[in-house]
Short mmCIF file of C-alpha atoms in Angstrom, two decimals:
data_model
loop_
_atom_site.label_atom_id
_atom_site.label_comp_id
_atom_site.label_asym_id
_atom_site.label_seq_id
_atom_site.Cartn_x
_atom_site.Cartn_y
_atom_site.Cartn_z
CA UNK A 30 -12.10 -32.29 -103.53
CA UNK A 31 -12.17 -28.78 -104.61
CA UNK A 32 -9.08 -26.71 -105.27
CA UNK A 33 -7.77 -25.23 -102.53
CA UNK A 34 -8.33 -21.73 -101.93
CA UNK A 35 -5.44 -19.12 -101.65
CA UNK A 36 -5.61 -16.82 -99.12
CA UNK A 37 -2.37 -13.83 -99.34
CA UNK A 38 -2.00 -12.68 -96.13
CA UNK A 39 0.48 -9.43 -95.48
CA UNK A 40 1.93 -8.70 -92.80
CA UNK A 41 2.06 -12.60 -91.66
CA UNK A 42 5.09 -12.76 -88.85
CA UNK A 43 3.74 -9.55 -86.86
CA UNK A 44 1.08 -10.00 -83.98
CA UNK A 45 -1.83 -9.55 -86.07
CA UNK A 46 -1.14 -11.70 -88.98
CA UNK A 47 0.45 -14.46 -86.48
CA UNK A 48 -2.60 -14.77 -84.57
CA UNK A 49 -4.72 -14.83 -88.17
CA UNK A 50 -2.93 -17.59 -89.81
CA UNK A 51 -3.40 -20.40 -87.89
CA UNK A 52 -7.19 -19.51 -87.75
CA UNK A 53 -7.26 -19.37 -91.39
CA UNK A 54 -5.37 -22.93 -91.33
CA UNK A 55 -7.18 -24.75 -88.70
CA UNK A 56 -11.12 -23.79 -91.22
CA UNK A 57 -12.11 -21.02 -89.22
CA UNK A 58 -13.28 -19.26 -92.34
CA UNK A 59 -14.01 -21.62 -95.07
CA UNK A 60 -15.24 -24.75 -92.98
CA UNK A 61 -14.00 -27.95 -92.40
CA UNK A 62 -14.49 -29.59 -95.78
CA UNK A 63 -12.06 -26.33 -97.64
CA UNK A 64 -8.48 -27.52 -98.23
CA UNK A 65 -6.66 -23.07 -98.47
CA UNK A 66 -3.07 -22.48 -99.59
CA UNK A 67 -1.63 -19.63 -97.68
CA UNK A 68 0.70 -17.07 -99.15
CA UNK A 69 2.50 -15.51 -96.47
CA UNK A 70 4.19 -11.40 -97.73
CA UNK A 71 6.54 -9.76 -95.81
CA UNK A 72 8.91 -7.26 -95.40
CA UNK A 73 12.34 -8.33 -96.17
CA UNK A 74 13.84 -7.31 -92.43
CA UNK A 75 10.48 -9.69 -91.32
CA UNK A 76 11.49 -13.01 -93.65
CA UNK A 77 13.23 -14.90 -90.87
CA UNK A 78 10.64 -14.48 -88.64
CA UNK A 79 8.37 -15.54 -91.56
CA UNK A 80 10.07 -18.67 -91.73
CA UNK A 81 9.61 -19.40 -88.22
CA UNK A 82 5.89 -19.15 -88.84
CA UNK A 83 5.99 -21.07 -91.39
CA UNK A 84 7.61 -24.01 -89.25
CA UNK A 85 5.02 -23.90 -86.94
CA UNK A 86 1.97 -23.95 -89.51
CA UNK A 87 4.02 -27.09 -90.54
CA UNK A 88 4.31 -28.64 -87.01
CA UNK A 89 0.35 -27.92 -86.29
CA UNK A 90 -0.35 -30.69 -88.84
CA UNK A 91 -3.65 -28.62 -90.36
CA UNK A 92 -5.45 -31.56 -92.22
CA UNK A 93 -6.86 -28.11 -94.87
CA UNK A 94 -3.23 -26.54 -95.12
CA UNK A 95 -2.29 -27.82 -98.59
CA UNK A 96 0.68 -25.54 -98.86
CA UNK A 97 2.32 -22.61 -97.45
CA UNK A 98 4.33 -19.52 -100.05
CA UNK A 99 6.53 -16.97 -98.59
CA UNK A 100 7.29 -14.00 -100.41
CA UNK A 101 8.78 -10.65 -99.83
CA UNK A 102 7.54 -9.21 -103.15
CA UNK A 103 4.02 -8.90 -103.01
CA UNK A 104 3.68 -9.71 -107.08
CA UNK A 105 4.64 -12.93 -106.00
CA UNK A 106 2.63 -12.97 -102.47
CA UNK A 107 -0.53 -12.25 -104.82
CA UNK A 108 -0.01 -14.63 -107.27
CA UNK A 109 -3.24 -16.47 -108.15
CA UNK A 110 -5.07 -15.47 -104.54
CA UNK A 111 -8.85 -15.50 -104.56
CA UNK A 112 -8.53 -13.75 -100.92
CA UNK A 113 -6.23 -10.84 -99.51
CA UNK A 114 -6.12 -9.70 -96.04
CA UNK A 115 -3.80 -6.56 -95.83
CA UNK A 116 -2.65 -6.32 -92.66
CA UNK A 117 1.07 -5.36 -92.77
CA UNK A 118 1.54 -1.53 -92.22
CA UNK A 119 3.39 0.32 -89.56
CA UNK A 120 1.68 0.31 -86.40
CA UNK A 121 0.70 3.22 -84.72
CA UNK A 122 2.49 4.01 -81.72
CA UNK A 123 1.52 5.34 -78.71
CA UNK A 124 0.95 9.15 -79.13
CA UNK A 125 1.26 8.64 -82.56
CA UNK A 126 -0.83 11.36 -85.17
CA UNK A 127 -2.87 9.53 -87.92
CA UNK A 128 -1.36 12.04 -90.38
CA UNK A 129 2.08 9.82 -89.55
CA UNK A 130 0.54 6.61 -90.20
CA UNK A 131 -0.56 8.37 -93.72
CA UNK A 132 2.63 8.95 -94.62
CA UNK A 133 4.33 6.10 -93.95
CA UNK A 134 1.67 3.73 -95.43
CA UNK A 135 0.12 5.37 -98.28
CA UNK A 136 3.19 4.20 -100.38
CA UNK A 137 2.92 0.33 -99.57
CA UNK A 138 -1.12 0.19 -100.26
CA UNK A 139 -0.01 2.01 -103.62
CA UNK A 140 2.22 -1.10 -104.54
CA UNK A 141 0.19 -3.64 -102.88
CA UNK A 142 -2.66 -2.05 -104.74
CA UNK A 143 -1.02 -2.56 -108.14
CA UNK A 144 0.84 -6.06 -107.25
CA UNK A 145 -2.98 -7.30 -107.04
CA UNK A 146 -4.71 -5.72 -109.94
CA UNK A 147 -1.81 -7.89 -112.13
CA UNK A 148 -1.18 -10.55 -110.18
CA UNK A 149 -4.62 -12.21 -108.02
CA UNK A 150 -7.29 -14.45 -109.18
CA UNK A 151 -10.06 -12.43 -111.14
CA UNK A 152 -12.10 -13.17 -108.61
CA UNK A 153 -9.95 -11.95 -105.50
CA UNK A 154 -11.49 -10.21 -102.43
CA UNK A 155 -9.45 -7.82 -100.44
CA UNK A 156 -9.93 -6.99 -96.77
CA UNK A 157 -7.89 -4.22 -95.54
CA UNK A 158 -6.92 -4.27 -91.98
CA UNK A 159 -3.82 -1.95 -91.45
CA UNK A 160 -4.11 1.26 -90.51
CA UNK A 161 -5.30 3.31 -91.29
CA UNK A 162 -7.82 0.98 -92.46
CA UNK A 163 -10.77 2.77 -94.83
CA UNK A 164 -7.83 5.31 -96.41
CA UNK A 165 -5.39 2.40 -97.42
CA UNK A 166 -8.33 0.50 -99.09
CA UNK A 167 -9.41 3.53 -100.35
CA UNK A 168 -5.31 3.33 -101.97
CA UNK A 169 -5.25 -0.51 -103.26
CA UNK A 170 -8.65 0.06 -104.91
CA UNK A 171 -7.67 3.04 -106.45
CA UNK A 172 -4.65 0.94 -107.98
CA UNK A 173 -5.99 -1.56 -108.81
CA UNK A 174 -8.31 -0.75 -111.64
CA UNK A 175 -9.27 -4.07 -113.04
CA UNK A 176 -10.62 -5.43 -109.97
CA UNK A 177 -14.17 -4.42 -109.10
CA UNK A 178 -14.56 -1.63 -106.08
CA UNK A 179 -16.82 -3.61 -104.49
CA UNK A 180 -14.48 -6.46 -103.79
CA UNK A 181 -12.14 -4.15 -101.55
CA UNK A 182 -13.79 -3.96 -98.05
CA UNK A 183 -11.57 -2.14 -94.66
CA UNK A 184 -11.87 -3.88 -91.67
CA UNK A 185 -14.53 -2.23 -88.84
CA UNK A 186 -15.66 -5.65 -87.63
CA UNK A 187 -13.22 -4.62 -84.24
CA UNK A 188 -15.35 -1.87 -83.59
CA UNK A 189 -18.47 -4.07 -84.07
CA UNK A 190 -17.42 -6.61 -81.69
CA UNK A 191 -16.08 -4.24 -79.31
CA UNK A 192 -19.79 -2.64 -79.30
CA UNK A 193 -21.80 -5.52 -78.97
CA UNK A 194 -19.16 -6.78 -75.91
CA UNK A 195 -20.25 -3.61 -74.19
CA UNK A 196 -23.60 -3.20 -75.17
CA UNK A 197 -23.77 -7.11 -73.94
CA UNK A 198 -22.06 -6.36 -70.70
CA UNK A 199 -24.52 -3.57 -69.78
CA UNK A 200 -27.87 -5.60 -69.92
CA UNK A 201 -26.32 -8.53 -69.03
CA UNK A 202 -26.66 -10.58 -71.47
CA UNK A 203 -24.36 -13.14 -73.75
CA UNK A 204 -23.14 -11.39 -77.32
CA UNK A 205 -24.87 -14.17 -78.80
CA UNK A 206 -28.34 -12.05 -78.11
CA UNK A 207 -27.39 -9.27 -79.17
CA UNK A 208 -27.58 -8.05 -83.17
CA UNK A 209 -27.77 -5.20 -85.18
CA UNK A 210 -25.09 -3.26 -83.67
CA UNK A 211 -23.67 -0.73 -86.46
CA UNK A 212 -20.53 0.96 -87.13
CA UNK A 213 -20.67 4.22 -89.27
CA UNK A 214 -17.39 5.92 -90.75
CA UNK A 215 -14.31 5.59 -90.11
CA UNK A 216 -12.02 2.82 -87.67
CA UNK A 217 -10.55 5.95 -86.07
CA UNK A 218 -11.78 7.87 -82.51
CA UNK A 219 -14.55 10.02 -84.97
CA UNK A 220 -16.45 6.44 -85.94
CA UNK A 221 -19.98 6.01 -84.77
CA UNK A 222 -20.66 2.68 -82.67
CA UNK A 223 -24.16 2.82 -83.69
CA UNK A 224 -27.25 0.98 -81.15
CA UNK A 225 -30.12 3.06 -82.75
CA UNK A 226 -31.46 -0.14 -84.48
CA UNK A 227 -30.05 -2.67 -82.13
CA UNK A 228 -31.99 -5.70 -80.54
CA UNK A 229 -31.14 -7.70 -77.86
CA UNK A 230 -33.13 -11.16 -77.85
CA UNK A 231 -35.35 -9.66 -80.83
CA UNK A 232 -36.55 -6.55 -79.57
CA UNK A 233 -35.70 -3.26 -78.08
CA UNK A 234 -37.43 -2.88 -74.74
CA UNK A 235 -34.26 -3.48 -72.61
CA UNK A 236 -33.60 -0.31 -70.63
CA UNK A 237 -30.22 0.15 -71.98
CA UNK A 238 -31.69 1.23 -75.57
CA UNK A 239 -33.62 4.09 -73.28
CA UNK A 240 -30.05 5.32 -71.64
CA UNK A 241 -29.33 8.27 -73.72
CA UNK A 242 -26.67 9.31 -71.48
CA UNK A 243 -24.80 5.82 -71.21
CA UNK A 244 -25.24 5.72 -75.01
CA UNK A 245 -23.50 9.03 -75.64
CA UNK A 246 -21.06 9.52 -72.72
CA UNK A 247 -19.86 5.98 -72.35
CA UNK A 248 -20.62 3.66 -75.00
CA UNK A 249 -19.87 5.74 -78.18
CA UNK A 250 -16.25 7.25 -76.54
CA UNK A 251 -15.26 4.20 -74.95
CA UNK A 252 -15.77 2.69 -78.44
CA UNK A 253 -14.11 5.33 -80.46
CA UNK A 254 -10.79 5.13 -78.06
CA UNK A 255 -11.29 1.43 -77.39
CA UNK A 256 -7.84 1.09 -79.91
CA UNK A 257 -5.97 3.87 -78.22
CA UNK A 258 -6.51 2.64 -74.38
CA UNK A 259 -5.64 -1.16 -75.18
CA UNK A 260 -2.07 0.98 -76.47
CA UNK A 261 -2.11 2.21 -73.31
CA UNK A 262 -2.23 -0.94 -71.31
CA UNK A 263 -0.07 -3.14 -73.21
CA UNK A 264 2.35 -1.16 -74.85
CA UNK A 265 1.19 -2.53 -78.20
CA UNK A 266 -1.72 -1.97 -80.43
CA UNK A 267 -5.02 -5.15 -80.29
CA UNK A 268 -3.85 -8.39 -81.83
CA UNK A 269 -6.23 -11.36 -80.84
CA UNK A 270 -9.45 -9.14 -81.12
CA UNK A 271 -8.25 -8.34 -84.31
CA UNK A 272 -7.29 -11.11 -85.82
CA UNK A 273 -11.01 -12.39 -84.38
CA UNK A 274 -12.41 -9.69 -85.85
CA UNK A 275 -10.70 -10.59 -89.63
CA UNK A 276 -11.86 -14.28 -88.95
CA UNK A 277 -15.39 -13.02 -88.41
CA UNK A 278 -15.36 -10.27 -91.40
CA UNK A 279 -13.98 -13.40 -93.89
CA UNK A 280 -16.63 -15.71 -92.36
CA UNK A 281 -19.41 -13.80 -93.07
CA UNK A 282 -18.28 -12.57 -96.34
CA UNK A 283 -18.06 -16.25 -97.43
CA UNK A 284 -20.74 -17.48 -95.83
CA UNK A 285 -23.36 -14.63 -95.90
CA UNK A 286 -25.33 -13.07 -92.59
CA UNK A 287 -27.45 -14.62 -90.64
CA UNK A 288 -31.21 -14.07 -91.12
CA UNK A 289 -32.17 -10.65 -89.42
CA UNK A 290 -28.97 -9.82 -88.78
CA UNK A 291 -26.58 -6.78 -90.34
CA UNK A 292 -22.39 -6.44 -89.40
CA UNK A 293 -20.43 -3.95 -90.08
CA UNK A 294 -18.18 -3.20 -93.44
CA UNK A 295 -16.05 -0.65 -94.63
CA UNK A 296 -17.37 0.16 -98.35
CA UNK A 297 -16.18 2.37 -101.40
CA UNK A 298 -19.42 4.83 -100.99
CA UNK A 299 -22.11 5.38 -103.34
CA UNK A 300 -23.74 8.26 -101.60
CA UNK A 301 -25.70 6.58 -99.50
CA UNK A 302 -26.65 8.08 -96.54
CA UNK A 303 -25.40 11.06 -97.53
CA UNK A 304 -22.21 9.89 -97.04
CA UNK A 305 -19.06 11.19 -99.58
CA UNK A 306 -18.10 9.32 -102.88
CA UNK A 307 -15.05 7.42 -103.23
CA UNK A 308 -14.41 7.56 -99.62
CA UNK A 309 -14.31 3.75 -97.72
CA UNK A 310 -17.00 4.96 -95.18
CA UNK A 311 -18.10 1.82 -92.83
CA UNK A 312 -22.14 1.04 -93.20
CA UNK A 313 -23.98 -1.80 -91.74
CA UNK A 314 -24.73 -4.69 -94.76
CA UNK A 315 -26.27 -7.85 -95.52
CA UNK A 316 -23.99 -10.15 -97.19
CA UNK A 317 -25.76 -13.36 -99.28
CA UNK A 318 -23.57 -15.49 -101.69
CA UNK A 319 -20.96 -12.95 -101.59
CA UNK A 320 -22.87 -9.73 -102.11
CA UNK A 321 -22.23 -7.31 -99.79
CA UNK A 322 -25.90 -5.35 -99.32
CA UNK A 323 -25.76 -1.67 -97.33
CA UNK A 324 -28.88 -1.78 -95.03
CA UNK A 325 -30.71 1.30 -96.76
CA UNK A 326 -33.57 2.09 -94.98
CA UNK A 327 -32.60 2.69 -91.63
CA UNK A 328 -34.11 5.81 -89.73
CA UNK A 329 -31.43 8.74 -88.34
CA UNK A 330 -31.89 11.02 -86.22
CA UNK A 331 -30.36 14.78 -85.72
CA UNK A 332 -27.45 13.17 -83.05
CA UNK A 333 -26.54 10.32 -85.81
CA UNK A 334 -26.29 12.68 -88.52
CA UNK A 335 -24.07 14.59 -86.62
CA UNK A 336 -21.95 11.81 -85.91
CA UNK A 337 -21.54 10.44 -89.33
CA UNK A 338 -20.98 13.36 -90.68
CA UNK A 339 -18.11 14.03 -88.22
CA UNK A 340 -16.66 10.61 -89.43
CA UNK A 341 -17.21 11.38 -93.28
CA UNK A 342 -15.24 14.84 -92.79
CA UNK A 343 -12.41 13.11 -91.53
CA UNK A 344 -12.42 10.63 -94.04
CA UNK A 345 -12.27 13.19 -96.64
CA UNK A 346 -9.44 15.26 -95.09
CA UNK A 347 -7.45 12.11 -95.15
CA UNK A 348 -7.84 11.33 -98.58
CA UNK A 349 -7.05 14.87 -99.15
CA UNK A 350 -3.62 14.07 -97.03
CA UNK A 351 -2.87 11.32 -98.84
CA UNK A 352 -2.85 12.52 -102.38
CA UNK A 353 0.00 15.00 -101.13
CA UNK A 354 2.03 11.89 -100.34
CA UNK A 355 1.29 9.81 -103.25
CA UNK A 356 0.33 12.44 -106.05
#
C-alpha cells in the first residue's frame, strides 16, 4: 500500500476543523483505497480540546487513519504534510468589521506561512479557509517563498455551493443538474456569485437564466450575505457547509473536474480578466491531475465587469491594510 498521505489541518478542535476531520478520516477526499496521517495544530488555550478530538478519531475506528499528531507549534504541525487546510483564525463575530479580522489574523498566516515553506513536503498544497480567506493566502504564500504560488488556493467553494443550492431551488431542480456556477473575487459581501455561463441539465433555456431581476436583486445579495445571515441565526459563523465545502475543494483538487464542468478557486492572479496581480482573486477553473486551469474564455458583460471589479478593489484595499499590520 502506498504511504499514507499527511494532511495538517489548523484550527482542528473548533467547529470547522471538527466537522473536517472525520471527513478527511472516514476517505472523503482521497478514496477508499488512501491510508492519510492527520496532523492536528492548535492554539495552546485549544490543546485539551484537541485531545478530546483526538480520542474520538481513535474511537471511530477509521480503517485509512494510520496516525493522528497534535501540535501547538505549527513547525511541528507541518512537518512532512503533502496537504494543509488553514482553517484556524479568529472568527468573525457578529457586527464584526473585516478590517478587525485583518488585524488579528494577518500575524498567524505570517508564521503559518513561514512554518510551511521550512517544514511541509515539497510537494504540499495549501487551502486557506479562515478568514479572511483570499488575504491570509495571499500572507502564507507571500512567506513562504520556496513553495510554488500556485499550490496556495483560498477557499470560495462555500459560495459555490451556496449558489448552485439556490440557483437549484429556483428551477426546481436537484444540484446534481446544475454546473458551471462561478464565483468571482473575493469570499466577502463584494464577491460575484456568477450564473452568466451556467447550465442546468446541459443547457440554458430554463427561465431562471432569463430573470435579470431575480439574478441581481436576490441571488447575487443573498449570496454575498449568505455568511453574515447564518451569524445571525445561530449565533455562530457556517461550520458543516464549510467543512463540506473544504471536502469538495480537496476532492476535486485531487481528483480533477468532471468533464464540462468548472468550480470555483481562489488563485494568486495573473491578470487575467483584468483582474489585479498578486491579489488571491476567486476565478472559475478546470483542475486535471492536479493543475488548477482558470476558464479563460468566458464572455462578460458591462454588469459583470462591474461586479468584479468591485470585488478586485476590495481585495486590493485589504492587502493595502494588511501590510500596515505586518510591514
Amino acid at each position: 500500500m502506498a504511504k499514507p498521505i499527511r494532511v495538517a489541518v489548523t484550527g482542528a478542535a473548533g467547529n470547522v476543523g471538527y466537522a473536517l476531520v472525520f471527513r478527511l478520516a472516514a476517505g472523503d477526499v482521497f478514496g477508499p483505497e488512501r491510508e492519510i496521517a492527520l496532523s492536528l495544530v492548535e492554539i495552546p488555550p485549544a490543546m485539551q480540546a484537541l485531545e478530546g478530538v483526538a480520542m474520538e478519531l481513535e474511537d471511530c475506528a477509521f480503517p485509512l487513519l494510520s496516525s493522528v499528531r497534535l501540535a501547538s507549534d505549527p513547525r511541528e504541525g507541518f512537518a512532512d504534510a503533502s496537504w494543509a487546510v488553514l482553517v484556524g483564525s479568529k472568527p468573525r463575530a457578529k457586527g464584526a468589521e473585516r478590517s478587525a479580522l485583518i488585524k488579528d489574523n494577518a500575524p498567524l498566516f505570517v508564521t503559518q506561512g513561514q512554518a510551511l515553506n521550512n517544514c511541509a513536503a515539497q510537494d504540499v498544497r495549501v487551502t486557506v479557509v479562515g478568514n479572511p480567506a483570499n488575504l491570509n493566502c495571499a500572507i502564507a504564500c507571500q512567506n513562504a517563498p520556496d513553495i510554488p504560488d500556485s499550490r496556495f488556493t483560498a477557499l470560495t467553494r462555500l459560495d459555490h455551493n451556496r449558489t448552485v443550492a439556490q440557483l437549484a431551488a429556483r428551477a426546481q431542480v436537484g444540484v446534481n443538474r446544475v454546473r458551471k456556477v462561478a464565483i468571482w473575487g473575493n469570499h466577502s459581501s463584494t464577491q460575484y456569485p456568477c450564473i452568466a455561463h451556467a447550465e442546468i441539465e446541459g443547457h440554458r433555456g430554463w427561465p431562471v437564466f432569463q430573470d435579470t431581476d431575480w439574478v441581481r436583486n436576490v441571488l447575487v445579495p443573498q449570496v454575498q450575505n449568505r455568511g453574515a445571515a447564518i451569524i445571525e441565526q445561530r449565533g455562530q459563523s457556517s461550520a458543516a457547509s464549510a467543512a463540506q465545502a473544504v471536502i469538495d475543494h480537496l476532492r476535486d483538487w485531487y481528483r480533477g473536474t468532471p468533464d464540462g464542468e468548472f468550480v470555483s478557486m481562489g488563485l494568486k492572479s495573473r491578470g487575467l480578466y483584468s483582474t489585479p496581480h498578486d491579489v488571491f482573486f476567486s476565478f472559475p477553473v478546470t483542475i486535471a491531475q492536479g493543475e488548477v486551469t482558470v476558464v479563460s474564455d468566458l464572455s462578460l458583460d458591462s454588469y459583470d465587469r462591474c461586479m468584479i471589479d468591485a470585488s478586485a478593489e476590495e481585495l486590493v484595499k485589504e492587502l493595502k491594510t494588511a501590510r500596515t499590520v505586518i510591514g
